[in-house]
mmCIF file of C-alpha atoms in Angstrom:
data_model
loop_
_atom_site.group_PDB
_atom_site.id
_atom_site.type_symbol
_atom_site.label_atom_id
_atom_site.label_comp_id
_atom_site.label_asym_id
_atom_site.label_seq_id
_atom_site.Cartn_x
_atom_site.Cartn_y
_atom_site.Cartn_z
ATOM 1 C CA MET A 283 -2.890 -22.122 -26.595
ATOM 2 C CA ARG A 284 -3.479 -18.953 -28.611
ATOM 3 C CA VAL A 285 -7.134 -17.674 -29.261
ATOM 4 C CA GLY A 286 -6.620 -18.392 -32.932
ATOM 5 C CA GLU A 287 -6.118 -22.104 -32.180
ATOM 6 C CA LEU A 288 -9.271 -22.551 -30.242
ATOM 7 C CA ALA A 289 -11.619 -23.470 -33.128
ATOM 8 C CA GLY A 290 -9.213 -26.291 -34.216
ATOM 9 C CA HIS A 291 -8.961 -27.468 -30.698
ATOM 10 C CA LEU A 292 -12.724 -27.518 -30.162
ATOM 11 C CA ARG A 293 -13.330 -29.448 -33.444
ATOM 12 C CA VAL A 294 -11.280 -32.375 -31.941
ATOM 13 C CA HIS A 295 -12.059 -32.077 -28.197
ATOM 14 C CA TRP A 296 -15.575 -30.472 -27.992
ATOM 15 C CA PRO A 297 -17.644 -33.740 -27.662
ATOM 16 C CA ASP A 298 -15.524 -34.715 -24.543
ATOM 17 C CA ILE A 299 -15.832 -31.254 -22.993
ATOM 18 C CA GLU A 300 -19.646 -31.029 -23.760
ATOM 19 C CA GLU A 301 -20.141 -34.500 -22.118
ATOM 20 C CA ALA A 302 -18.314 -33.485 -19.077
ATOM 21 C CA LEU A 303 -20.300 -30.270 -18.884
ATOM 22 C CA LEU A 304 -23.689 -31.926 -19.241
ATOM 23 C CA LYS A 305 -22.751 -34.534 -16.635
ATOM 24 C CA GLY A 306 -21.624 -31.910 -14.185
ATOM 25 C CA ALA A 307 -18.147 -33.471 -14.100
ATOM 26 C CA TYR A 308 -16.067 -30.733 -15.814
ATOM 27 C CA VAL A 309 -13.024 -29.579 -13.957
ATOM 28 C CA PRO A 310 -11.703 -26.150 -15.030
ATOM 29 C CA GLN A 311 -7.985 -25.464 -15.083
ATOM 30 C CA PRO A 312 -6.493 -23.016 -12.673
ATOM 31 C CA VAL A 313 -6.074 -19.396 -13.752
ATOM 32 C CA ARG A 314 -2.690 -17.826 -14.311
ATOM 33 C CA ARG A 315 -1.716 -14.944 -11.867
ATOM 34 C CA VAL A 316 -0.549 -11.763 -13.545
ATOM 35 C CA GLU A 317 0.178 -8.506 -11.774
ATOM 36 C CA ILE A 318 -0.186 -5.084 -13.545
ATOM 37 C CA PRO A 319 0.549 -1.646 -12.093
ATOM 38 C CA LYS A 320 -2.374 0.231 -10.842
ATOM 39 C CA PRO A 321 -2.924 3.569 -12.707
ATOM 40 C CA GLY A 322 -0.923 6.360 -11.101
ATOM 41 C CA LYS A 323 0.749 4.027 -8.486
ATOM 42 C CA ARG A 324 4.101 2.712 -9.185
ATOM 43 C CA LYS A 325 4.306 0.400 -6.120
ATOM 44 C CA GLU A 326 0.734 -0.888 -5.994
ATOM 45 C CA LYS A 327 -0.152 -3.797 -8.171
ATOM 46 C CA ARG A 328 -3.518 -5.142 -9.459
ATOM 47 C CA LYS A 329 -3.667 -9.006 -9.252
ATOM 48 C CA LEU A 330 -5.392 -10.623 -12.197
ATOM 49 C CA GLY A 331 -6.272 -14.207 -12.809
ATOM 50 C CA ILE A 332 -6.143 -15.016 -16.413
ATOM 51 C CA PRO A 333 -8.109 -18.219 -17.487
ATOM 52 C CA CYS A 334 -6.799 -20.316 -20.446
ATOM 53 C CA VAL A 335 -8.539 -19.968 -23.775
ATOM 54 C CA VAL A 336 -11.013 -22.946 -23.288
ATOM 55 C CA GLU A 337 -12.118 -21.575 -19.872
ATOM 56 C CA ARG A 338 -12.707 -18.085 -21.303
ATOM 57 C CA PHE A 339 -14.805 -19.644 -24.015
ATOM 58 C CA ILE A 340 -16.992 -21.606 -21.563
ATOM 59 C CA GLN A 341 -17.188 -18.542 -19.169
ATOM 60 C CA GLN A 342 -18.246 -16.282 -21.913
ATOM 61 C CA ALA A 343 -21.034 -18.724 -22.851
ATOM 62 C CA LEU A 344 -22.177 -18.731 -19.207
ATOM 63 C CA LEU A 345 -22.014 -14.985 -19.066
ATOM 64 C CA GLN A 346 -24.173 -14.445 -22.282
ATOM 65 C CA VAL A 347 -27.071 -16.596 -20.694
ATOM 66 C CA LEU A 348 -26.724 -15.386 -17.044
ATOM 67 C CA GLN A 349 -26.192 -11.724 -17.770
ATOM 68 C CA SER A 350 -29.710 -11.463 -19.435
ATOM 69 C CA ARG A 351 -31.287 -13.123 -16.435
ATOM 70 C CA TRP A 352 -29.616 -11.026 -13.742
ATOM 71 C CA ASP A 353 -29.432 -7.645 -15.441
ATOM 72 C CA ALA A 354 -33.070 -6.940 -15.043
ATOM 73 C CA CYS A 355 -32.690 -7.533 -11.261
ATOM 74 C CA PHE A 356 -29.922 -5.142 -10.734
ATOM 75 C CA SER A 357 -30.327 -1.625 -9.395
ATOM 76 C CA GLU A 358 -30.821 1.317 -11.741
ATOM 77 C CA SER A 359 -27.985 3.008 -9.839
ATOM 78 C CA SER A 360 -25.427 0.325 -10.830
ATOM 79 C CA TYR A 361 -23.468 1.180 -13.916
ATOM 80 C CA GLY A 362 -20.322 -1.104 -13.889
ATOM 81 C CA PHE A 363 -19.905 -4.164 -16.243
ATOM 82 C CA ARG A 364 -23.648 -3.950 -17.561
ATOM 83 C CA PRO A 365 -24.688 -3.913 -21.186
ATOM 84 C CA GLY A 366 -25.630 -0.462 -22.422
ATOM 85 C CA ARG A 367 -24.251 1.265 -19.270
ATOM 86 C CA SER A 368 -20.969 3.268 -18.962
ATOM 87 C CA ALA A 369 -18.802 5.246 -16.464
ATOM 88 C CA HIS A 370 -19.850 8.503 -18.205
ATOM 89 C CA GLN A 371 -23.574 7.697 -17.412
ATOM 90 C CA ALA A 372 -22.552 7.105 -13.766
ATOM 91 C CA VAL A 373 -20.843 10.479 -13.509
ATOM 92 C CA ALA A 374 -23.782 12.191 -15.189
ATOM 93 C CA LYS A 375 -26.183 10.537 -12.613
ATOM 94 C CA ALA A 376 -23.928 11.826 -9.875
ATOM 95 C CA GLN A 377 -24.310 15.293 -11.285
ATOM 96 C CA THR A 378 -28.074 15.229 -11.025
ATOM 97 C CA TYR A 379 -27.741 14.608 -7.231
ATOM 98 C CA LEU A 380 -25.500 17.597 -6.894
ATOM 99 C CA LYS A 381 -27.911 19.834 -8.767
ATOM 100 C CA ALA A 382 -30.551 18.577 -6.450
ATOM 101 C CA GLY A 383 -28.704 19.958 -3.420
ATOM 102 C CA TYR A 384 -27.037 16.824 -2.194
ATOM 103 C CA GLY A 385 -23.663 18.495 -1.804
ATOM 104 C CA THR A 386 -21.838 15.861 0.435
ATOM 105 C CA VAL A 387 -20.514 12.554 -0.888
ATOM 106 C CA VAL A 388 -19.948 9.233 1.080
ATOM 107 C CA ASP A 389 -17.257 7.813 -1.005
ATOM 108 C CA ILE A 390 -16.874 3.990 -0.259
ATOM 109 C CA ASP A 391 -14.201 1.984 -1.761
ATOM 110 C CA LEU A 392 -14.147 -1.826 -1.075
ATOM 111 C CA GLU A 393 -10.627 -3.081 -0.251
ATOM 112 C CA ALA A 394 -9.318 -5.895 -2.487
ATOM 113 C CA PHE A 395 -12.910 -6.630 -3.473
ATOM 114 C CA PHE A 396 -12.293 -9.196 -6.157
ATOM 115 C CA ASP A 397 -10.068 -11.170 -3.783
ATOM 116 C CA ARG A 398 -12.465 -11.128 -0.784
ATOM 117 C CA VAL A 399 -15.716 -12.336 -2.256
ATOM 118 C CA ASN A 400 -17.311 -14.929 0.059
ATOM 119 C CA HIS A 401 -17.918 -18.150 -1.964
ATOM 120 C CA ASP A 402 -20.791 -19.431 0.143
ATOM 121 C CA ARG A 403 -22.706 -16.139 0.073
ATOM 122 C CA LEU A 404 -22.207 -15.697 -3.715
ATOM 123 C CA MET A 405 -23.426 -19.275 -4.403
ATOM 124 C CA SER A 406 -26.558 -18.773 -2.219
ATOM 125 C CA ARG A 407 -27.288 -15.638 -4.081
ATOM 126 C CA LEU A 408 -26.811 -17.370 -7.533
ATOM 127 C CA ALA A 409 -29.076 -20.259 -6.459
ATOM 128 C CA GLU A 410 -32.060 -17.831 -6.223
ATOM 129 C CA GLN A 411 -32.120 -17.554 -9.986
ATOM 130 C CA ILE A 412 -30.362 -20.632 -11.291
ATOM 131 C CA ALA A 413 -32.322 -23.919 -10.878
ATOM 132 C CA ASP A 414 -29.785 -26.174 -12.720
ATOM 133 C CA LYS A 415 -27.366 -27.791 -10.220
ATOM 134 C CA ARG A 416 -24.889 -28.435 -12.862
ATOM 135 C CA VAL A 417 -24.495 -24.682 -13.629
ATOM 136 C CA LEU A 418 -24.091 -23.946 -9.981
ATOM 137 C CA LYS A 419 -21.443 -26.678 -9.555
ATOM 138 C CA LEU A 420 -19.600 -25.348 -12.648
ATOM 139 C CA ILE A 421 -19.496 -21.750 -11.263
ATOM 140 C CA ARG A 422 -18.270 -23.074 -7.850
ATOM 141 C CA ALA A 423 -15.591 -25.066 -9.724
ATOM 142 C CA TYR A 424 -14.393 -21.924 -11.409
ATOM 143 C CA LEU A 425 -14.325 -20.074 -8.108
ATOM 144 C CA GLN A 426 -12.252 -22.863 -6.711
ATOM 145 C CA ALA A 427 -10.043 -23.706 -9.676
ATOM 146 C CA GLY A 428 -6.936 -22.377 -7.931
ATOM 147 C CA ILE A 429 -4.283 -19.954 -9.013
ATOM 148 C CA LEU A 430 -1.022 -20.773 -10.861
ATOM 149 C CA GLU A 431 1.822 -18.619 -9.764
ATOM 150 C CA ASN A 432 5.587 -19.237 -10.180
ATOM 151 C CA GLY A 433 4.864 -22.783 -11.120
ATOM 152 C CA LEU A 434 2.690 -23.540 -8.102
ATOM 153 C CA ILE A 435 -1.006 -23.822 -7.724
ATOM 154 C CA SER A 436 -2.823 -22.354 -4.608
ATOM 155 C CA VAL A 437 -6.236 -23.313 -3.640
ATOM 156 C CA SER A 438 -8.873 -20.512 -3.908
ATOM 157 C CA THR A 439 -11.034 -20.306 -0.672
ATOM 158 C CA GLU A 440 -12.488 -16.863 -1.346
ATOM 159 C CA GLY A 441 -12.525 -14.311 -4.145
ATOM 160 C CA THR A 442 -13.359 -14.282 -7.829
ATOM 161 C CA PRO A 443 -10.248 -13.681 -9.779
ATOM 162 C CA GLN A 444 -10.258 -10.384 -11.774
ATOM 163 C CA GLY A 445 -9.595 -11.263 -15.453
ATOM 164 C CA GLY A 446 -12.103 -13.832 -16.507
ATOM 165 C CA PRO A 447 -15.282 -13.066 -18.501
ATOM 166 C CA LEU A 448 -17.574 -14.218 -15.671
ATOM 167 C CA SER A 449 -15.978 -12.221 -12.797
ATOM 168 C CA PRO A 450 -17.617 -8.854 -13.295
ATOM 169 C CA LEU A 451 -21.082 -10.356 -13.297
ATOM 170 C CA LEU A 452 -20.392 -12.348 -10.204
ATOM 171 C CA SER A 453 -19.069 -9.180 -8.508
ATOM 172 C CA ASN A 454 -22.295 -7.333 -9.434
ATOM 173 C CA VAL A 455 -24.343 -10.246 -7.875
ATOM 174 C CA VAL A 456 -22.378 -9.840 -4.489
ATOM 175 C CA VAL A 457 -22.618 -5.988 -4.339
ATOM 176 C CA ASP A 458 -26.261 -5.994 -5.535
ATOM 177 C CA GLU A 459 -27.009 -6.696 -1.866
ATOM 178 C CA LEU A 460 -25.501 -3.408 -0.970
ATOM 179 C CA ASP A 461 -27.479 -1.683 -3.688
ATOM 180 C CA LYS A 462 -30.667 -3.198 -2.357
ATOM 181 C CA GLU A 463 -29.908 -2.013 1.181
ATOM 182 C CA LEU A 464 -29.135 1.539 0.011
ATOM 183 C CA GLU A 465 -32.466 1.595 -1.907
ATOM 184 C CA ARG A 466 -34.360 0.277 1.133
ATOM 185 C CA ARG A 467 -32.916 3.145 3.136
ATOM 186 C CA GLY A 468 -33.845 5.656 0.496
ATOM 187 C CA HIS A 469 -30.414 6.792 -0.351
ATOM 188 C CA ARG A 470 -29.229 8.628 -3.576
ATOM 189 C CA PHE A 471 -26.189 6.695 -4.827
ATOM 190 C CA VAL A 472 -24.199 5.664 -7.818
ATOM 191 C CA ARG A 473 -22.141 2.493 -7.998
ATOM 192 C CA TYR A 474 -19.465 1.369 -10.588
ATOM 193 C CA GLY A 475 -17.951 -1.943 -9.615
ATOM 194 C CA ASP A 476 -16.399 -1.624 -6.260
ATOM 195 C CA ASP A 477 -16.740 2.327 -6.180
ATOM 196 C CA CYS A 478 -19.795 3.580 -4.539
ATOM 197 C CA ASN A 479 -20.774 7.175 -3.974
ATOM 198 C CA ILE A 480 -23.839 8.113 -1.742
ATOM 199 C CA TYR A 481 -24.980 11.719 -1.880
ATOM 200 C CA VAL A 482 -26.395 13.310 1.206
ATOM 201 C CA ARG A 483 -27.078 16.933 2.362
ATOM 202 C CA SER A 484 -24.771 17.274 5.331
ATOM 203 C CA GLN A 485 -21.328 16.263 6.661
ATOM 204 C CA ARG A 486 -22.856 14.931 9.869
ATOM 205 C CA GLY A 487 -25.391 12.919 7.888
ATOM 206 C CA GLY A 488 -22.736 11.550 5.645
ATOM 207 C CA GLU A 489 -20.737 10.350 8.711
ATOM 208 C CA ARG A 490 -23.794 8.522 10.113
ATOM 209 C CA VAL A 491 -24.312 6.759 6.785
ATOM 210 C CA MET A 492 -20.599 5.811 6.529
ATOM 211 C CA ALA A 493 -20.646 4.237 10.024
ATOM 212 C CA SER A 494 -23.834 2.254 9.442
ATOM 213 C CA LEU A 495 -22.732 1.084 5.915
ATOM 214 C CA LYS A 496 -19.283 -0.025 7.188
ATOM 215 C CA ASP A 497 -21.085 -2.283 9.641
ATOM 216 C CA PHE A 498 -23.426 -3.755 7.094
ATOM 217 C CA ILE A 499 -20.570 -4.450 4.594
ATOM 218 C CA THR A 500 -18.477 -6.099 7.232
ATOM 219 C CA ARG A 501 -21.185 -8.078 9.015
ATOM 220 C CA TRP A 502 -23.436 -9.003 6.119
ATOM 221 C CA LEU A 503 -21.372 -8.953 2.941
ATOM 222 C CA LYS A 504 -18.146 -10.319 4.633
ATOM 223 C CA LEU A 505 -16.151 -7.497 2.825
ATOM 224 C CA LYS A 506 -13.979 -4.753 4.051
ATOM 225 C CA VAL A 507 -14.046 -0.912 3.399
ATOM 226 C CA ASN A 508 -10.757 0.594 2.375
ATOM 227 C CA ASP A 509 -10.482 3.341 5.021
ATOM 228 C CA ALA A 510 -7.538 4.966 3.139
ATOM 229 C CA LYS A 511 -9.575 5.459 0.022
ATOM 230 C CA SER A 512 -12.981 6.085 1.633
ATOM 231 C CA ALA A 513 -14.222 9.411 3.052
ATOM 232 C CA VAL A 514 -17.081 11.682 3.755
ATOM 233 C CA ASP A 515 -16.312 15.001 1.928
ATOM 234 C CA VAL A 516 -17.513 17.435 -0.692
ATOM 235 C CA PRO A 517 -17.427 16.070 -4.195
ATOM 236 C CA GLN A 518 -15.066 18.770 -5.397
ATOM 237 C CA ARG A 519 -12.184 17.141 -3.346
ATOM 238 C CA ARG A 520 -13.087 13.591 -4.439
ATOM 239 C CA LYS A 521 -12.355 11.575 -7.606
ATOM 240 C CA PHE A 522 -15.119 9.375 -9.090
ATOM 241 C CA LEU A 523 -14.209 7.329 -12.204
ATOM 242 C CA GLY A 524 -11.536 9.832 -13.329
ATOM 243 C CA PHE A 525 -13.683 12.841 -12.813
ATOM 244 C CA SER A 526 -14.377 15.546 -10.170
ATOM 245 C CA PHE A 527 -16.636 18.537 -10.007
ATOM 246 C CA THR A 528 -16.054 22.330 -9.863
ATOM 247 C CA ALA A 529 -16.315 24.150 -6.645
ATOM 248 C CA GLY A 530 -18.564 27.034 -5.498
ATOM 249 C CA ARG A 531 -22.165 27.766 -6.722
ATOM 250 C CA LEU A 532 -21.318 25.987 -9.984
ATOM 251 C CA ALA A 533 -20.466 22.591 -8.214
ATOM 252 C CA LYS A 534 -22.428 20.878 -10.815
ATOM 253 C CA ARG A 535 -19.896 21.026 -13.700
ATOM 254 C CA ARG A 536 -17.668 18.060 -14.449
ATOM 255 C CA LYS A 537 -13.897 18.251 -14.715
ATOM 256 C CA ILE A 538 -11.176 15.787 -15.306
ATOM 257 C CA ALA A 539 -9.797 14.901 -11.836
ATOM 258 C CA PRO A 540 -6.197 16.253 -11.409
ATOM 259 C CA GLU A 541 -4.667 12.861 -10.925
ATOM 260 C CA SER A 542 -6.130 11.634 -14.178
ATOM 261 C CA LEU A 543 -4.941 14.674 -15.980
ATOM 262 C CA ARG A 544 -1.387 14.164 -14.522
ATOM 263 C CA ARG A 545 -1.365 10.638 -15.853
ATOM 264 C CA PHE A 546 -2.575 11.688 -19.291
ATOM 265 C CA LYS A 547 0.181 14.370 -19.496
ATOM 266 C CA ALA A 548 2.878 11.898 -18.386
ATOM 267 C CA ARG A 549 1.733 9.512 -21.036
ATOM 268 C CA ILE A 550 1.815 12.122 -23.738
ATOM 269 C CA ARG A 551 5.377 13.117 -22.719
ATOM 270 C CA GLN A 552 6.297 9.327 -22.890
ATOM 271 C CA LEU A 553 4.882 8.933 -26.368
ATOM 272 C CA THR A 554 6.444 12.125 -27.772
ATOM 273 C CA ARG A 555 10.003 11.861 -26.341
ATOM 274 C CA ARG A 556 12.541 12.544 -29.028
ATOM 275 C CA ASN A 557 15.051 9.739 -28.088
ATOM 276 C CA TRP A 558 12.482 6.969 -28.725
ATOM 277 C CA SER A 559 13.254 5.647 -32.169
ATOM 278 C CA ILE A 560 9.872 4.628 -33.606
ATOM 279 C CA SER A 561 8.331 5.594 -36.929
ATOM 280 C CA GLY A 562 6.162 8.629 -37.115
ATOM 281 C CA GLU A 563 3.243 6.492 -38.251
ATOM 282 C CA GLU A 564 3.456 4.348 -35.126
ATOM 283 C CA ARG A 565 3.838 7.270 -32.675
ATOM 284 C CA ILE A 566 0.731 8.845 -34.226
ATOM 285 C CA ARG A 567 -1.168 5.535 -33.949
ATOM 286 C CA ARG A 568 -0.349 5.329 -30.267
ATOM 287 C CA LEU A 569 -1.122 8.964 -29.547
ATOM 288 C CA ALA A 570 -4.575 8.668 -31.400
ATOM 289 C CA ARG A 571 -5.368 5.587 -29.188
#
């Protein structure tokens, strides 16, 4: 079903869907597995789970109610998938820590985060704010709806498929526990989704923080730190949300990370190649975007 066909479908079928939702008997359809290339990486793929149109509609309704309840509880240092917050604000906040003399970054990346979320821990957290058992049952049903891939449906035992309207909020609910732990320890940090940067004054201090947080993330959150993408280093050698910082005494200025700049140049070359027979207007439209 296409998005444009949803209104007509609901005019006929909404009474039955509504009754099932109110009774707590609604059974969501599986999500469709789609793989897209990760930016700048030809071989690595990002696995998405795309819900059908009706499920996206219901998930969006859930999101609009739950987001307002949960957002007030989230950390001020969390910027991803939240109304009125952006990646640029997160990078600007990181800058303030550099200016204050916190010149070492503990850069933590969570491995296959959306695929590893522990359902029981997530539902336990949700139950702290949601009293209606039907809503909790519906969210668990979405988590366990299964994945349709190559004509076969596999059962979901963990993870919240990346691609549905509700997934970003659920991911923030999970990692909010990490935010609260960092605040309890008095750390200066910025988090956007599964990218978390903690700013400390020394390399040795950063290594201590990395070791203790790895243990917390593994034991308590039941997640895994991606060792290949995580490190304790100076911010000038790390990339955060497509940006980096200048070296030396002026290590407080933002710059576009070299990898991001390479990807941008490659895209421009692709869009302006002469042997690509598209109209000038279409080429300009794509370049402008």
